PDB file of C-alpha atoms in Angstrom:
ATOM      1  CA  MET O   1       0.000   0.000   0.000  1.00  0.00           C
ATOM      2  CA  ILE O   2       1.349   3.415  -0.953  1.00  0.00           C
ATOM      3  CA  ARG O   3       1.238   6.001   1.829  1.00  0.00           C
ATOM      4  CA  LYS O   4       0.939   9.714   1.142  1.00  0.00           C
ATOM      5  CA  GLU O   5       4.218  10.403   2.966  1.00  0.00           C
ATOM      6  CA  ASP O   6       5.991   8.044   0.516  1.00  0.00           C
ATOM      7  CA  VAL O   7       5.159  10.288  -2.453  1.00  0.00           C
ATOM      8  CA  TYR O   8       5.174  13.976  -3.309  1.00  0.00           C
ATOM      9  CA  LYS O   9       3.043  16.005  -5.690  1.00  0.00           C
ATOM     10  CA  ILE O  10       4.517  16.724  -9.100  1.00  0.00           C
ATOM     11  CA  GLY O  11       1.481  17.938 -11.008  1.00  0.00           C
ATOM     12  CA  LYS O  12      -2.164  17.667 -11.927  1.00  0.00           C
ATOM     13  CA  LEU O  13      -3.955  15.947 -14.794  1.00  0.00           C
ATOM     14  CA  GLY O  14      -5.713  18.221 -17.239  1.00  0.00           C
ATOM     15  CA  LYS O  15      -7.630  17.725 -20.461  1.00  0.00           C
ATOM     16  CA  THR O  16      -7.707  14.617 -22.583  1.00  0.00           C
ATOM     17  CA  HIS O  17      -5.664  14.637 -25.779  1.00  0.00           C
ATOM     18  CA  GLY O  18      -6.977  12.734 -28.771  1.00  0.00           C
ATOM     19  CA  ILE O  19      -9.215   9.675 -28.659  1.00  0.00           C
ATOM     20  CA  LYS O  20      -6.798   6.940 -27.545  1.00  0.00           C
ATOM     21  CA  GLY O  21      -6.595   7.778 -23.845  1.00  0.00           C
ATOM     22  CA  GLU O  22      -3.799  10.344 -23.695  1.00  0.00           C
ATOM     23  CA  ILE O  23      -4.149  13.042 -21.055  1.00  0.00           C
ATOM     24  CA  SER O  24      -2.233  16.235 -20.366  1.00  0.00           C
ATOM     25  CA  MET O  25      -0.466  16.893 -17.091  1.00  0.00           C
ATOM     26  CA  GLN O  26       0.654  20.238 -15.667  1.00  0.00           C
ATOM     27  CA  VAL O  27       4.154  19.484 -14.380  1.00  0.00           C
ATOM     28  CA  ASP O  28       5.394  21.222 -11.194  1.00  0.00           C
ATOM     29  CA  ASP O  29       8.675  19.314 -10.862  1.00  0.00           C
ATOM     30  CA  ASP O  30      11.534  18.435 -13.219  1.00  0.00           C
ATOM     31  CA  VAL O  31      11.733  14.846 -11.944  1.00  0.00           C
ATOM     32  CA  PHE O  32      11.145  13.472 -15.466  1.00  0.00           C
ATOM     33  CA  ASP O  33      14.435  15.059 -16.531  1.00  0.00           C
ATOM     34  CA  ARG O  34      16.323  13.389 -13.685  1.00  0.00           C
ATOM     35  CA  VAL O  35      14.756   9.998 -12.914  1.00  0.00           C
ATOM     36  CA  GLU O  36      13.225   7.205 -14.962  1.00  0.00           C
ATOM     37  CA  ALA O  37      10.002   5.739 -13.617  1.00  0.00           C
ATOM     38  CA  ASP O  38       7.530   3.205 -14.960  1.00  0.00           C
ATOM     39  CA  TYR O  39       4.603   4.591 -13.013  1.00  0.00           C
ATOM     40  CA  LEU O  40       3.080   7.653 -11.390  1.00  0.00           C
ATOM     41  CA  VAL O  41       0.774   7.692  -8.384  1.00  0.00           C
ATOM     42  CA  LEU O  42      -2.712   9.202  -8.561  1.00  0.00           C
ATOM     43  CA  GLU O  43      -4.892   9.960  -5.554  1.00  0.00           C
ATOM     44  CA  LEU O  44      -8.306   8.402  -6.164  1.00  0.00           C
ATOM     45  CA  ASP O  45     -10.897   8.772  -3.390  1.00  0.00           C
ATOM     46  CA  GLY O  46      -8.129   9.300  -0.825  1.00  0.00           C
ATOM     47  CA  ILE O  47      -6.204   6.188  -1.904  1.00  0.00           C
ATOM     48  CA  MET O  48      -2.791   6.393  -3.557  1.00  0.00           C
ATOM     49  CA  VAL O  49      -2.953   4.250  -6.719  1.00  0.00           C
ATOM     50  CA  PRO O  50      -0.021   3.496  -9.071  1.00  0.00           C
ATOM     51  CA  PHE O  51      -0.705   4.027 -12.772  1.00  0.00           C
ATOM     52  CA  PHE O  52       1.850   2.553 -15.162  1.00  0.00           C
ATOM     53  CA  MET O  53       2.800   4.679 -18.150  1.00  0.00           C
ATOM     54  CA  GLU O  54       2.915   3.331 -21.678  1.00  0.00           C
ATOM     55  CA  GLU O  55       4.565   6.518 -22.860  1.00  0.00           C
ATOM     56  CA  TYR O  56       4.852  10.228 -22.258  1.00  0.00           C
ATOM     57  CA  ARG O  57       6.171  13.234 -24.100  1.00  0.00           C
ATOM     58  CA  PHE O  58       6.509  16.901 -23.325  1.00  0.00           C
ATOM     59  CA  LYS O  59       4.266  19.345 -25.153  1.00  0.00           C
ATOM     60  CA  THR O  60       5.835  22.377 -23.397  1.00  0.00           C
ATOM     61  CA  ASP O  61       8.203  22.810 -20.436  1.00  0.00           C
ATOM     62  CA  GLU O  62       5.209  22.707 -18.069  1.00  0.00           C
ATOM     63  CA  THR O  63       2.919  20.246 -19.868  1.00  0.00           C
ATOM     64  CA  ALA O  64       3.381  16.550 -20.619  1.00  0.00           C
ATOM     65  CA  LEU O  65       1.083  14.222 -22.533  1.00  0.00           C
ATOM     66  CA  ILE O  66       0.790  10.838 -20.836  1.00  0.00           C
ATOM     67  CA  LYS O  67      -0.681   7.529 -21.951  1.00  0.00           C
ATOM     68  CA  PHE O  68      -1.425   5.209 -19.010  1.00  0.00           C
ATOM     69  CA  GLU O  69      -1.774   1.428 -19.386  1.00  0.00           C
ATOM     70  CA  GLY O  70      -5.418   0.350 -19.459  1.00  0.00           C
ATOM     71  CA  ILE O  71      -6.688   3.853 -20.285  1.00  0.00           C
ATOM     72  CA  ASP O  72      -7.504   3.406 -23.973  1.00  0.00           C
ATOM     73  CA  THR O  73     -10.387   5.774 -24.651  1.00  0.00           C
ATOM     74  CA  GLN O  74     -11.049   9.460 -24.328  1.00  0.00           C
ATOM     75  CA  GLU O  75     -13.899   8.682 -21.916  1.00  0.00           C
ATOM     76  CA  ARG O  76     -11.642   6.682 -19.556  1.00  0.00           C
ATOM     77  CA  ALA O  77      -8.999   9.423 -19.658  1.00  0.00           C
ATOM     78  CA  ARG O  78     -11.637  12.084 -18.956  1.00  0.00           C
ATOM     79  CA  GLU O  79     -12.421  10.334 -15.631  1.00  0.00           C
ATOM     80  CA  LEU O  80      -8.892  11.266 -14.489  1.00  0.00           C
ATOM     81  CA  THR O  81      -9.178  14.990 -15.291  1.00  0.00           C
ATOM     82  CA  GLY O  82      -8.269  17.206 -12.352  1.00  0.00           C
ATOM     83  CA  ILE O  83      -6.585  14.455 -10.309  1.00  0.00           C
ATOM     84  CA  GLU O  84      -3.308  15.267  -8.560  1.00  0.00           C
ATOM     85  CA  VAL O  85      -0.224  13.333  -9.662  1.00  0.00           C
ATOM     86  CA  PHE O  86       2.474  12.144  -7.244  1.00  0.00           C
ATOM     87  CA  PHE O  87       5.957  10.677  -7.608  1.00  0.00           C
ATOM     88  CA  PRO O  88       7.563   8.053  -5.318  1.00  0.00           C
ATOM     89  CA  ARG O  89      10.090   9.687  -2.964  1.00  0.00           C
ATOM     90  CA  GLU O  90      12.356   6.625  -3.003  1.00  0.00           C
ATOM     91  CA  LEU O  91      12.800   6.844  -6.784  1.00  0.00           C
ATOM     92  CA  ALA O  92      13.495  10.581  -6.644  1.00  0.00           C
ATOM     93  CA  GLU O  93      15.965  10.152  -3.793  1.00  0.00           C
ATOM     94  CA  SER O  94      17.787   7.338  -5.621  1.00  0.00           C
ATOM     95  CA  ASP O  95      18.763   9.942  -8.196  1.00  0.00           C
ATOM     96  CA  ASP O  96      22.567  10.296  -8.360  1.00  0.00           C
ATOM     97  CA  SER O  97      22.454  14.072  -8.041  1.00  0.00           C
ATOM     98  CA  ASP O  98      22.350  15.443  -4.521  1.00  0.00           C
ATOM     99  CA  GLU O  99      19.766  18.059  -5.448  1.00  0.00           C
ATOM    100  CA  LEU O 100      16.228  17.937  -4.111  1.00  0.00           C
ATOM    101  CA  SER O 101      13.456  19.749  -5.885  1.00  0.00           C
ATOM    102  CA  TYR O 102      11.256  22.110  -3.889  1.00  0.00           C
ATOM    103  CA  ALA O 103       8.280  19.792  -4.531  1.00  0.00           C
ATOM    104  CA  GLN O 104      10.121  16.964  -2.753  1.00  0.00           C
ATOM    105  CA  LEU O 105      10.314  19.082   0.414  1.00  0.00           C
ATOM    106  CA  VAL O 106       6.537  19.156   0.919  1.00  0.00           C
ATOM    107  CA  GLY O 107       5.822  17.217   4.094  1.00  0.00           C
ATOM    108  CA  TYR O 108       9.252  17.897   5.601  1.00  0.00           C
ATOM    109  CA  THR O 109       9.448  19.326   9.127  1.00  0.00           C
ATOM    110  CA  VAL O 110      11.190  22.691   9.540  1.00  0.00           C
ATOM    111  CA  VAL O 111      13.408  23.057  12.614  1.00  0.00           C
ATOM    112  CA  ASN O 112      14.822  26.405  13.730  1.00  0.00           C
ATOM    113  CA  ALA O 113      18.623  25.974  13.931  1.00  0.00           C
ATOM    114  CA  ASN O 114      18.860  28.857  16.418  1.00  0.00           C
ATOM    115  CA  THR O 115      16.486  27.326  18.995  1.00  0.00           C
ATOM    116  CA  GLY O 116      16.349  23.652  18.002  1.00  0.00           C
ATOM    117  CA  LYS O 117      12.550  23.850  18.072  1.00  0.00           C
ATOM    118  CA  GLU O 118      10.183  22.476  15.471  1.00  0.00           C
ATOM    119  CA  VAL O 119       8.534  25.287  13.516  1.00  0.00           C
ATOM    120  CA  GLY O 120       6.058  23.216  11.483  1.00  0.00           C
ATOM    121  CA  LYS O 121       5.582  21.060   8.381  1.00  0.00           C
ATOM    122  CA  ILE O 122       5.852  22.324   4.829  1.00  0.00           C
ATOM    123  CA  GLU O 123       2.429  22.101   3.193  1.00  0.00           C
ATOM    124  CA  TYR O 124       3.169  23.973  -0.026  1.00  0.00           C
ATOM    125  CA  VAL O 125       6.087  25.598  -1.836  1.00  0.00           C
ATOM    126  CA  ASP O 126       5.134  28.847  -3.587  1.00  0.00           C
ATOM    127  CA  GLU O 127       7.382  29.205  -6.632  1.00  0.00           C
ATOM    128  CA  GLN O 128       5.176  31.772  -8.390  1.00  0.00           C
ATOM    129  CA  THR O 129       7.447  34.729  -7.647  1.00  0.00           C
ATOM    130  CA  ILE O 130      11.204  35.281  -7.584  1.00  0.00           C
ATOM    131  CA  ASN O 131      11.136  34.838  -3.783  1.00  0.00           C
ATOM    132  CA  ILE O 132      10.266  31.187  -3.233  1.00  0.00           C
ATOM    133  CA  MET O 133       8.394  30.567   0.035  1.00  0.00           C
ATOM    134  CA  PHE O 134       7.669  27.534   2.204  1.00  0.00           C
ATOM    135  CA  GLU O 135       4.079  27.621   3.444  1.00  0.00           C
ATOM    136  CA  LEU O 136       3.683  25.681   6.667  1.00  0.00           C
ATOM    137  CA  THR O 137       0.494  23.883   7.721  1.00  0.00           C
ATOM    138  CA  ASP O 138      -0.401  26.762  10.072  1.00  0.00           C
ATOM    139  CA  GLY O 139      -0.109  29.309   7.226  1.00  0.00           C
ATOM    140  CA  THR O 140       3.312  30.646   8.250  1.00  0.00           C
ATOM    141  CA  LEU O 141       5.496  31.682   5.305  1.00  0.00           C
ATOM    142  CA  ILE O 142       9.270  31.201   5.436  1.00  0.00           C
ATOM    143  CA  PRO O 143      11.644  32.227   2.631  1.00  0.00           C
ATOM    144  CA  ALA O 144      13.078  29.134   0.925  1.00  0.00           C
ATOM    145  CA  SER O 145      16.431  30.836   0.511  1.00  0.00           C
ATOM    146  CA  GLU O 146      19.454  28.549   0.254  1.00  0.00           C
ATOM    147  CA  GLU O 147      21.285  30.921   2.623  1.00  0.00           C
ATOM    148  CA  LEU O 148      18.755  30.111   5.365  1.00  0.00           C
ATOM    149  CA  ILE O 149      18.879  26.322   4.950  1.00  0.00           C
ATOM    150  CA  ALA O 150      21.467  24.882   7.341  1.00  0.00           C
ATOM    151  CA  GLY O 151      20.831  21.234   6.494  1.00  0.00           C
ATOM    152  CA  ILE O 152      18.410  18.695   5.068  1.00  0.00           C
ATOM    153  CA  ASP O 153      17.955  15.194   6.474  1.00  0.00           C
ATOM    154  CA  THR O 154      16.099  13.266   3.755  1.00  0.00           C
ATOM    155  CA  GLU O 155      15.768  10.134   5.867  1.00  0.00           C
ATOM    156  CA  ALA O 156      14.098  11.951   8.778  1.00  0.00           C
ATOM    157  CA  GLN O 157      12.427  14.452   6.393  1.00  0.00           C
ATOM    158  CA  VAL O 158      13.711  17.435   8.391  1.00  0.00           C
ATOM    159  CA  ILE O 159      15.004  20.802   7.171  1.00  0.00           C
ATOM    160  CA  THR O 160      17.096  22.773   9.629  1.00  0.00           C
ATOM    161  CA  MET O 161      16.932  26.514   8.903  1.00  0.00           C
ATOM    162  CA  ASN O 162      18.600  29.628  10.280  1.00  0.00           C
ATOM    163  CA  ILE O 163      15.381  31.602  10.690  1.00  0.00           C
ATOM    164  CA  PRO O 164      15.990  35.305  11.355  1.00  0.00           C
ATOM    165  CA  GLU O 165      14.698  36.562  14.687  1.00  0.00           C
ATOM    166  CA  GLY O 166      11.299  38.199  14.357  1.00  0.00           C
ATOM    167  CA  LEU O 167      10.335  36.293  11.190  1.00  0.00           C
ATOM    168  CA  LEU O 168       8.064  33.963  13.114  1.00  0.00           C
TER     169      LEU O 168
END
């Protein structure tokens, strides 16, 4: 059984493409450029379900067209419209590069390096502006600046940050 903490969101399924079951996906993470995977995980009725890919191709930098196994008609593909797409953390972390994408950090716990106290969990990473922000579950925003990140423990899913006094 796939648990939500074992995956992270990389996009959302959009419109169908053609009549043979292809569907577009808005891509929020460059994981396809870094890691090969046979499947993606879709959240259906609160359950994380693996969907194996027959093929995929990029339409633009932010949009991919995907053909899933067993989804052979436009009607079947349309049933998946609007569903969030997730990627297995273990595959992303097996990547030879030491870089983590911001999307992989969702669900990590932020710890203040100055006090040693837990600040909260990252619920969302806002990359819409030049100043990327971590949004915590309580709504707190923290700049995702590399200068503030003291360390990342991928096994424990903890980010230690030098948070300036007064920011919280």
